[in-house]
Tab-separated table of C-alpha atoms in Angstrom:
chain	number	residue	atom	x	y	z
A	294	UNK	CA	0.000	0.000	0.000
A	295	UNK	CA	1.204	3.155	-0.929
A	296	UNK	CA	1.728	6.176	1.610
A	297	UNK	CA	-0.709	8.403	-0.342
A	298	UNK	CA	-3.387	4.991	0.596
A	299	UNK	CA	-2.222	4.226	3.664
A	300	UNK	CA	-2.616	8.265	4.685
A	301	UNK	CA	-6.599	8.281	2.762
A	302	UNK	CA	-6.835	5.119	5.019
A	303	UNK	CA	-6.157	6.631	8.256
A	304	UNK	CA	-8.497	9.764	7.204
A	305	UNK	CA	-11.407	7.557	6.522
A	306	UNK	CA	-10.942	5.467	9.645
A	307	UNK	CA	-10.698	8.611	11.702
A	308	UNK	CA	-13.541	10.380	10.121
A	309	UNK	CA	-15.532	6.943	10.367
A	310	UNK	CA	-14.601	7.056	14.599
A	311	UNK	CA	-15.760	10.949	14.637
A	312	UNK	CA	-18.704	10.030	12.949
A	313	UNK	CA	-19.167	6.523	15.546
A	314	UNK	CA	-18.440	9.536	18.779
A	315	UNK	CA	-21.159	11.811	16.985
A	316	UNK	CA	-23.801	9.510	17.116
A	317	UNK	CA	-23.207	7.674	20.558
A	318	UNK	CA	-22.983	11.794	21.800
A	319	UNK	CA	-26.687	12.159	20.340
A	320	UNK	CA	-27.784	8.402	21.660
A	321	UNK	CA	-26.233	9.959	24.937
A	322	UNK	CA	-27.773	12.964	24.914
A	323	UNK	CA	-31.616	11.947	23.604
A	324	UNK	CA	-31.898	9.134	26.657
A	325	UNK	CA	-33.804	10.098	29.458
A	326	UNK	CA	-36.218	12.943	29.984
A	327	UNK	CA	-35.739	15.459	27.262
A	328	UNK	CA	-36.801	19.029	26.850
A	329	UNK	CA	-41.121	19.153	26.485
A	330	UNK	CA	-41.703	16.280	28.587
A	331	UNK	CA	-44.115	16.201	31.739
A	332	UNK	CA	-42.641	14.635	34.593
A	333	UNK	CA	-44.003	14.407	38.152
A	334	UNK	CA	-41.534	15.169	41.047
A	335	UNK	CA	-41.077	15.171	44.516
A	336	UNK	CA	-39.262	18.207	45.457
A	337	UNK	CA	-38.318	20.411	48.916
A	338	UNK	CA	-36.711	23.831	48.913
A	339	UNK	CA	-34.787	25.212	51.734
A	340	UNK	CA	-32.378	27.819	52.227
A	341	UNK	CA	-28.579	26.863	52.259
A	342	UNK	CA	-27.254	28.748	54.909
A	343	UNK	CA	-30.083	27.798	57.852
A	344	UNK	CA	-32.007	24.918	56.079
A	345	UNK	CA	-35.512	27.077	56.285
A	346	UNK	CA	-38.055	25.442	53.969
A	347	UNK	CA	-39.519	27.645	51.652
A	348	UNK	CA	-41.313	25.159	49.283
A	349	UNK	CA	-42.224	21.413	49.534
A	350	UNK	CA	-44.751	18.670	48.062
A	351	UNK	CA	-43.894	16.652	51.811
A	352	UNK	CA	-46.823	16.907	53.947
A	353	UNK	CA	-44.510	15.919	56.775
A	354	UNK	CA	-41.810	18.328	56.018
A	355	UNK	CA	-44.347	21.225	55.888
A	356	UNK	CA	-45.751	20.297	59.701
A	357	UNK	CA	-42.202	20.065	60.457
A	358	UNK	CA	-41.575	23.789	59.368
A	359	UNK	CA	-44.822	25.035	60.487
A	360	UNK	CA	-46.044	25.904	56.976
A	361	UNK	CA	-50.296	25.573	56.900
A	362	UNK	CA	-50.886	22.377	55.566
A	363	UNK	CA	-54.790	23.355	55.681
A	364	UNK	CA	-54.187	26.291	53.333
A	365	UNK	CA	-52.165	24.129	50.691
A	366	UNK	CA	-51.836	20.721	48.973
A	367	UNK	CA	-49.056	18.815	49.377
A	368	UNK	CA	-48.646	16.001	46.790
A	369	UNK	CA	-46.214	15.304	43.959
A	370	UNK	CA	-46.415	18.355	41.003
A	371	UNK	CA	-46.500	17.605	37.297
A	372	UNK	CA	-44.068	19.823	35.820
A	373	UNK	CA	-43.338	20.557	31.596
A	374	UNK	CA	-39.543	20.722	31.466
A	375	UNK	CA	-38.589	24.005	29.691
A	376	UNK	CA	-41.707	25.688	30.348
A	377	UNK	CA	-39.896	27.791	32.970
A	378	UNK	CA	-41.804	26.042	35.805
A	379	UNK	CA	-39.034	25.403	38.238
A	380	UNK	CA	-35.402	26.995	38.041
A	381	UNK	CA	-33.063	26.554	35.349
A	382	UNK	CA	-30.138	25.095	37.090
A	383	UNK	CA	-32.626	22.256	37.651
A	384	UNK	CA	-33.843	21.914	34.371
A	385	UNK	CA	-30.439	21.299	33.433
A	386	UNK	CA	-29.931	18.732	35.894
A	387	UNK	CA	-32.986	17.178	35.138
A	388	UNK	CA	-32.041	16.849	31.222
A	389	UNK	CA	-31.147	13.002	30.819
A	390	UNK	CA	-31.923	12.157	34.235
A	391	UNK	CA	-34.150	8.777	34.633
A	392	UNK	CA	-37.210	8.291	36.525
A	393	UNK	CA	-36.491	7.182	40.013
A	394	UNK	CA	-33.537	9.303	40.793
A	395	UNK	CA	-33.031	11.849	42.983
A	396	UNK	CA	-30.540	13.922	44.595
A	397	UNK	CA	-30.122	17.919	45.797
A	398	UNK	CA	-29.127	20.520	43.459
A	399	UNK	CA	-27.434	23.640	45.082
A	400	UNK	CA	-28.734	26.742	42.795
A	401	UNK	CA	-26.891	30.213	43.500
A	402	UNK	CA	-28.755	33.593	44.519
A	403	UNK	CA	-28.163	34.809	41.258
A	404	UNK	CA	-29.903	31.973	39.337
A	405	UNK	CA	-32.748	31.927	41.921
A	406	UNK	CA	-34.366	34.813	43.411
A	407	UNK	CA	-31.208	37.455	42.412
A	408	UNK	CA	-28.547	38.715	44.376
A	409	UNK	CA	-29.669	41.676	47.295
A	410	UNK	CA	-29.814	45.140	46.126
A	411	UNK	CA	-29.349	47.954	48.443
A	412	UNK	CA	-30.683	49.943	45.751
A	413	UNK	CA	-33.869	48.398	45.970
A	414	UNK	CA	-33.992	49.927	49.486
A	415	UNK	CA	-36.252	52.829	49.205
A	416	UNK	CA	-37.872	55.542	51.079
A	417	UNK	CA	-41.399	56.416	50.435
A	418	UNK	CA	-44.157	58.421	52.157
A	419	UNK	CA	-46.021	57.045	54.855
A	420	UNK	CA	-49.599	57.875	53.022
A	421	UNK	CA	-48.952	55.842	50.075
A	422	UNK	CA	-49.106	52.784	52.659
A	423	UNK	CA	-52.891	51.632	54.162
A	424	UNK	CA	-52.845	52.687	57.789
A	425	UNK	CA	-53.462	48.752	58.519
A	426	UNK	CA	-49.891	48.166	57.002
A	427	UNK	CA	-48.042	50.361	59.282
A	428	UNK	CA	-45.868	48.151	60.899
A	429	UNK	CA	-42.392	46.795	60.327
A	430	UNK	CA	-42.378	43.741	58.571
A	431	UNK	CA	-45.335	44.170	56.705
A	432	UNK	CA	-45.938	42.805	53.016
A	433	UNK	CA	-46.975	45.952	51.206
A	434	UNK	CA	-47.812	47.006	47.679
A	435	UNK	CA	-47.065	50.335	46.255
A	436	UNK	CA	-47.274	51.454	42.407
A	437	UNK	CA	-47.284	48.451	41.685
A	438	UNK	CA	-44.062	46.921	43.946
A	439	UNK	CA	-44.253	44.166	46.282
A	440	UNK	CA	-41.965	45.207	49.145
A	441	UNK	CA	-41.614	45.167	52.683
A	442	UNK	CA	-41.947	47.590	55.154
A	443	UNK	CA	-38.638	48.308	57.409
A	444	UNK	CA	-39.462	51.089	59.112
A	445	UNK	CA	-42.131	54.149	59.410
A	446	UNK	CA	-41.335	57.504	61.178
A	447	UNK	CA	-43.509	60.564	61.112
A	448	UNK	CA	-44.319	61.247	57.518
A	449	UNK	CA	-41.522	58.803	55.380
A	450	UNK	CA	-41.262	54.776	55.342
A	451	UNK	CA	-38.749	52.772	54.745
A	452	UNK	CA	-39.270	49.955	52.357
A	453	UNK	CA	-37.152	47.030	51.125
A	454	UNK	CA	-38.624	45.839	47.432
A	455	UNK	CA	-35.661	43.119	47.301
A	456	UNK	CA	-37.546	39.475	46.897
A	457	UNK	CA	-37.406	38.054	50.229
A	458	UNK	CA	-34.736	35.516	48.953
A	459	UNK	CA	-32.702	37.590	47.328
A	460	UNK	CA	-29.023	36.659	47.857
A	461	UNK	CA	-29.899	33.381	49.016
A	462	UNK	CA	-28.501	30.057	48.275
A	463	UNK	CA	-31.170	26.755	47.822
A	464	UNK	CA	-31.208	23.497	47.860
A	465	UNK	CA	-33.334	21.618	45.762
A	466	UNK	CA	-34.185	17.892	47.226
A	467	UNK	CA	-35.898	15.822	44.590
A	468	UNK	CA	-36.787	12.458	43.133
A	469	UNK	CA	-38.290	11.641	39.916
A	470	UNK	CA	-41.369	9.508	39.972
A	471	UNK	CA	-42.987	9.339	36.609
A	472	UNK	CA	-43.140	10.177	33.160
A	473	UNK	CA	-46.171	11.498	32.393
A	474	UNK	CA	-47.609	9.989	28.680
A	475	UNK	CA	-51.339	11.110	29.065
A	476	UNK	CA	-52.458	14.054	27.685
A	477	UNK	CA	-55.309	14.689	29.583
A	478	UNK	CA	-53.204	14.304	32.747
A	479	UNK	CA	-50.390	16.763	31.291
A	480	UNK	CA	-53.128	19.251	30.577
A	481	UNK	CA	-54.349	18.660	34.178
A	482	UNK	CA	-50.559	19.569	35.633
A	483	UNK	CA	-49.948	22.205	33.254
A	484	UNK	CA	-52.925	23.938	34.980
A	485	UNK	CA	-51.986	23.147	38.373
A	486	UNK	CA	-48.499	25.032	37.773
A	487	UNK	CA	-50.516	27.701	36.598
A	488	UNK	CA	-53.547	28.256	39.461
A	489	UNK	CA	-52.210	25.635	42.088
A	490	UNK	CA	-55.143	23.452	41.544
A	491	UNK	CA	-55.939	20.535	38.844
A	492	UNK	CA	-59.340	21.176	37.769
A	493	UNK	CA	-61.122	18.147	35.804
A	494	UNK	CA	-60.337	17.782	31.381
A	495	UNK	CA	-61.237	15.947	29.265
A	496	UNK	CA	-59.846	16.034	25.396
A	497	UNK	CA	-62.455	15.205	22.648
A	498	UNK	CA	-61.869	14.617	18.526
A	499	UNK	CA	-64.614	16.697	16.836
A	500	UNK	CA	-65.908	17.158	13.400
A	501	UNK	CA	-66.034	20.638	12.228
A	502	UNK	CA	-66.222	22.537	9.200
A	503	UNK	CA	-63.777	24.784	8.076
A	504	UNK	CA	-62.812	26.847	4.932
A	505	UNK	CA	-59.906	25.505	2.371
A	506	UNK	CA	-57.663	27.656	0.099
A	507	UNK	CA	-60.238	27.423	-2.783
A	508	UNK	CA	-62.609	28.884	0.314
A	509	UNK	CA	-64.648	25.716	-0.251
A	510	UNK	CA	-66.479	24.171	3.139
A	511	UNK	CA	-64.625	20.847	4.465
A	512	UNK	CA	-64.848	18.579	6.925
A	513	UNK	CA	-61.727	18.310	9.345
A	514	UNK	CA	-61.038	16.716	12.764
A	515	UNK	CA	-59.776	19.364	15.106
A	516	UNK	CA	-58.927	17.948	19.003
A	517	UNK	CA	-60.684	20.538	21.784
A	518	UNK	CA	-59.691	20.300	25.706
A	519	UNK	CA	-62.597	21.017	28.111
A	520	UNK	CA	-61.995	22.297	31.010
A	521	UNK	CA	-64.545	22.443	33.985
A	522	UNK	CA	-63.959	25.702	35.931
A	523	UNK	CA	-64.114	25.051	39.445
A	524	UNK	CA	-65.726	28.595	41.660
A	525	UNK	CA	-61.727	28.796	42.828
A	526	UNK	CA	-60.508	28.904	39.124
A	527	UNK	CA	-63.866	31.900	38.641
A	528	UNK	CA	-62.341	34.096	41.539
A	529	UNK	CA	-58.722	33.395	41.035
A	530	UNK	CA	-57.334	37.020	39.651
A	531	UNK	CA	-54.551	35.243	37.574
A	532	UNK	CA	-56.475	32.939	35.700
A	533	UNK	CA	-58.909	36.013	34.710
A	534	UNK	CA	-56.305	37.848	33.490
A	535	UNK	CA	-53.885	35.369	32.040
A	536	UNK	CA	-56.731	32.810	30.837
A	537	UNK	CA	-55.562	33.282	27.305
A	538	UNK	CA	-52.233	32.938	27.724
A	539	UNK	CA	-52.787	29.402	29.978
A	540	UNK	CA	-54.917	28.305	26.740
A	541	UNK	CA	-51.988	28.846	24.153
A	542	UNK	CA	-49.786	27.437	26.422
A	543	UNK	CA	-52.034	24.169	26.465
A	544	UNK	CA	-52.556	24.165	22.724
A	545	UNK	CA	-48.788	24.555	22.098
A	546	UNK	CA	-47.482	22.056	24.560
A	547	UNK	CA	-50.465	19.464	24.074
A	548	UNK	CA	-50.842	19.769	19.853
A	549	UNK	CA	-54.225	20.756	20.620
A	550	UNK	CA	-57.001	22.704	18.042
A	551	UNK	CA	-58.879	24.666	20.737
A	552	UNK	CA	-59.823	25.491	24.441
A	553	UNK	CA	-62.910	25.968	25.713
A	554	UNK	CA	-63.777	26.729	29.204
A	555	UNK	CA	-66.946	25.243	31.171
A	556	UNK	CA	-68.242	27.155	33.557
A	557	UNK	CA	-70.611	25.418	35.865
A	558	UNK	CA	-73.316	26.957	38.207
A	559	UNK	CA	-74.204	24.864	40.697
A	560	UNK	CA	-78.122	24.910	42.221
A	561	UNK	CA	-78.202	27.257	44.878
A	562	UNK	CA	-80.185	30.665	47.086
A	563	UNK	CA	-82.198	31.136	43.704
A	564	UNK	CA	-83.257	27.574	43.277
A	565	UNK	CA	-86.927	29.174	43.878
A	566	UNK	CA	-86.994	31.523	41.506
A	567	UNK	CA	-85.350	29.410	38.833
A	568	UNK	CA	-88.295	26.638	39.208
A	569	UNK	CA	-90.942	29.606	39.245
A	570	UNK	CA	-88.969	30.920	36.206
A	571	UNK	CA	-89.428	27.171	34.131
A	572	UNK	CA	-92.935	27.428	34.950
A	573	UNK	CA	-93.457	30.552	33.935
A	574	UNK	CA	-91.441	29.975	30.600
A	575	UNK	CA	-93.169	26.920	29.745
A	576	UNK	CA	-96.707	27.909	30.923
A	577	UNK	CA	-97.415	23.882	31.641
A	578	UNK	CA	-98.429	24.045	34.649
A	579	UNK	CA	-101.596	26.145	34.119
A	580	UNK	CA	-103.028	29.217	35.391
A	581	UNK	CA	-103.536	27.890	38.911
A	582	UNK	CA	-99.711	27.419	39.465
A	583	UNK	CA	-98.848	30.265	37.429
A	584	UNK	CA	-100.902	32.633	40.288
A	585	UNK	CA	-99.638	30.591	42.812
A	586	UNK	CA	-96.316	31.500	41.860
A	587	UNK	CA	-96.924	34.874	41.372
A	588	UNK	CA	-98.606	35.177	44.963
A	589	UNK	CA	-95.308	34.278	46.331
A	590	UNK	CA	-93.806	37.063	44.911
A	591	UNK	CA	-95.841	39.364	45.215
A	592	UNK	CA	-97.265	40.643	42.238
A	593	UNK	CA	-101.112	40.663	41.642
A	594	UNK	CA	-102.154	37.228	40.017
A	595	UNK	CA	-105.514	37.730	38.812
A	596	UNK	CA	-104.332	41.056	37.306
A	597	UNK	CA	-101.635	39.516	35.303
A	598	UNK	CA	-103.555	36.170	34.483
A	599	UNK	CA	-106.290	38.700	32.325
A	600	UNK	CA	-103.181	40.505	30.488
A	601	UNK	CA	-101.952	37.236	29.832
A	602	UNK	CA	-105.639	35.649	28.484
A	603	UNK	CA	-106.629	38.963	26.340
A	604	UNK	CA	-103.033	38.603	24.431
């Protein structure tokens, strides 16, 4: 063999190795959970300098700590890994990982809540506080800032709009416990990350018709999610104002056509009324319940009744 084969030789065995590295890189990289996926996790949060909790799915933990457990549920969260839900420097650990591990991440001040500011430090005048919130140490709101209040004297406050973690250190205890492959129960923790609570879906295949480029009517199959609004969703300020948002969120993650939203009204002080209502739109029962309807509310039957048989 000459050198000019022998050196093409050594150039295609070396490019053939690069090309064997490439692909066990990619095998390496694509095993485990990936970017997109839902997994469920066990997680607690604390503080690396004192061990405070500050966030836990451990019902145990929490009573430990002293956090209400009546005010919150504490149970395994569904998260969607780079949807922002939890901090980066756990995404990235979480990339690859297996279900069934677990471990504690340290993440830095500065890729949690940020480092402290003593810019951030301000001093404001008393009347822009509620006279309630006058103490130190209370959570106050003003044009718009969450911040808390260090001091107040006469006329001027002092108040500290730093995130109450800033410029600390966490530890984040978790272990993986599923991979979540149903889409109705993705959909169901994509909300809970969103409100804190997992209202019921349900994901249906309709039949709908829909205009094509030659603005001709088809027939296509377009997938909807239903959700059933619990009152708690109805009153919850960031669902009202971020409800469409939530929705495209769902339809991108989930490959889904549409949202739509049931709201349900549950039977309740106006259960009268609505029964005197049916009658009344229905006019089945008669004239006899029709005035004795009416007599319970006061209005003059027999007057009514005439109007009612000269129309």
């Amino acid at each position: 063999m000459s050198d000019n084969e022998q050196a093409e030789a050594a150039e295609d065995a070396e490019a053939e190795a690069e090309d064997a590295g490439t692909e066990e890189a990619t095998e390496e990289v694509t095993e485990g959970i990936q970017d997109g996926d839902f997994v469920k996790i066990a997680y607690t949060i604390r503080t690396a300098d004192d061990g405070q909790v500050i966030d836990t799915t451990d019902e145990e933990i929490a009573e430990d700590a002293e956090i209400d457990t009546e005010e919150y549920e504490f149970e395994p969260r569904t998260i969607a890994i780079g949807a922002g839900h939890i901090f980066g420097t756990v995404e990235d650990e979480l990339i690859g990982a297996e279900v069934g591990e677990e471990g504690v991440i340290d993440i830095p001040a500065e890729e949690a809540f940020g480092e402290y500011d003593p810019e951030e430090v301000e001093t404001v005048a008393a009347d822009k506080i509620p006279e309630d919130d006058r103490y130190p140490g209370a959570q106050i709101q003003i044009d718009q800032r969450q911040g808390r209040l260090e001091t107040i004297i006469g006329g001027r406050a002092r108040v500290d709009f730093n995130h109450p973690l800033a410029g600390e250190d966490l530890e984040y205890e978790y272990e993986i416990l599923e991979v979540i492959e149903d889409r109705e129960e993705k959909a169901k923790g994509l909300l809970g990350m969103h409100l804190q609570e997992e209202p019921e879906v349900r994901i249906e295949t309709e039949t709908v018709e829909e205009e094509n480029e030659e603005g001709e009517l088809e027939e296509v199959e377009q997938e909807s999610l239903y959700i059933e609004a619990t009152p708690q969703m109805q009153m919850n300020q960031q669902w009202m104002f971020q409800k469409q948002q939530v929705a495209q969120d769902l339809m991108d993650r989930l490959d889904l056509d549409r949202v739509v939203i049931e709201e349900v009204i549950d039977g309740g002080g106006m259960g009268g009324m609505g029964g005197m209502m049916g009658g009344m739109g229905g006019m089945g029962g008669g004239e006899a319940d029709l005035e004795e309807a009416l007599e319970e509310a006061d209005v003059d039957a027999e007057e009514l009744v005439e109007e009612i048989d000269e129309e």
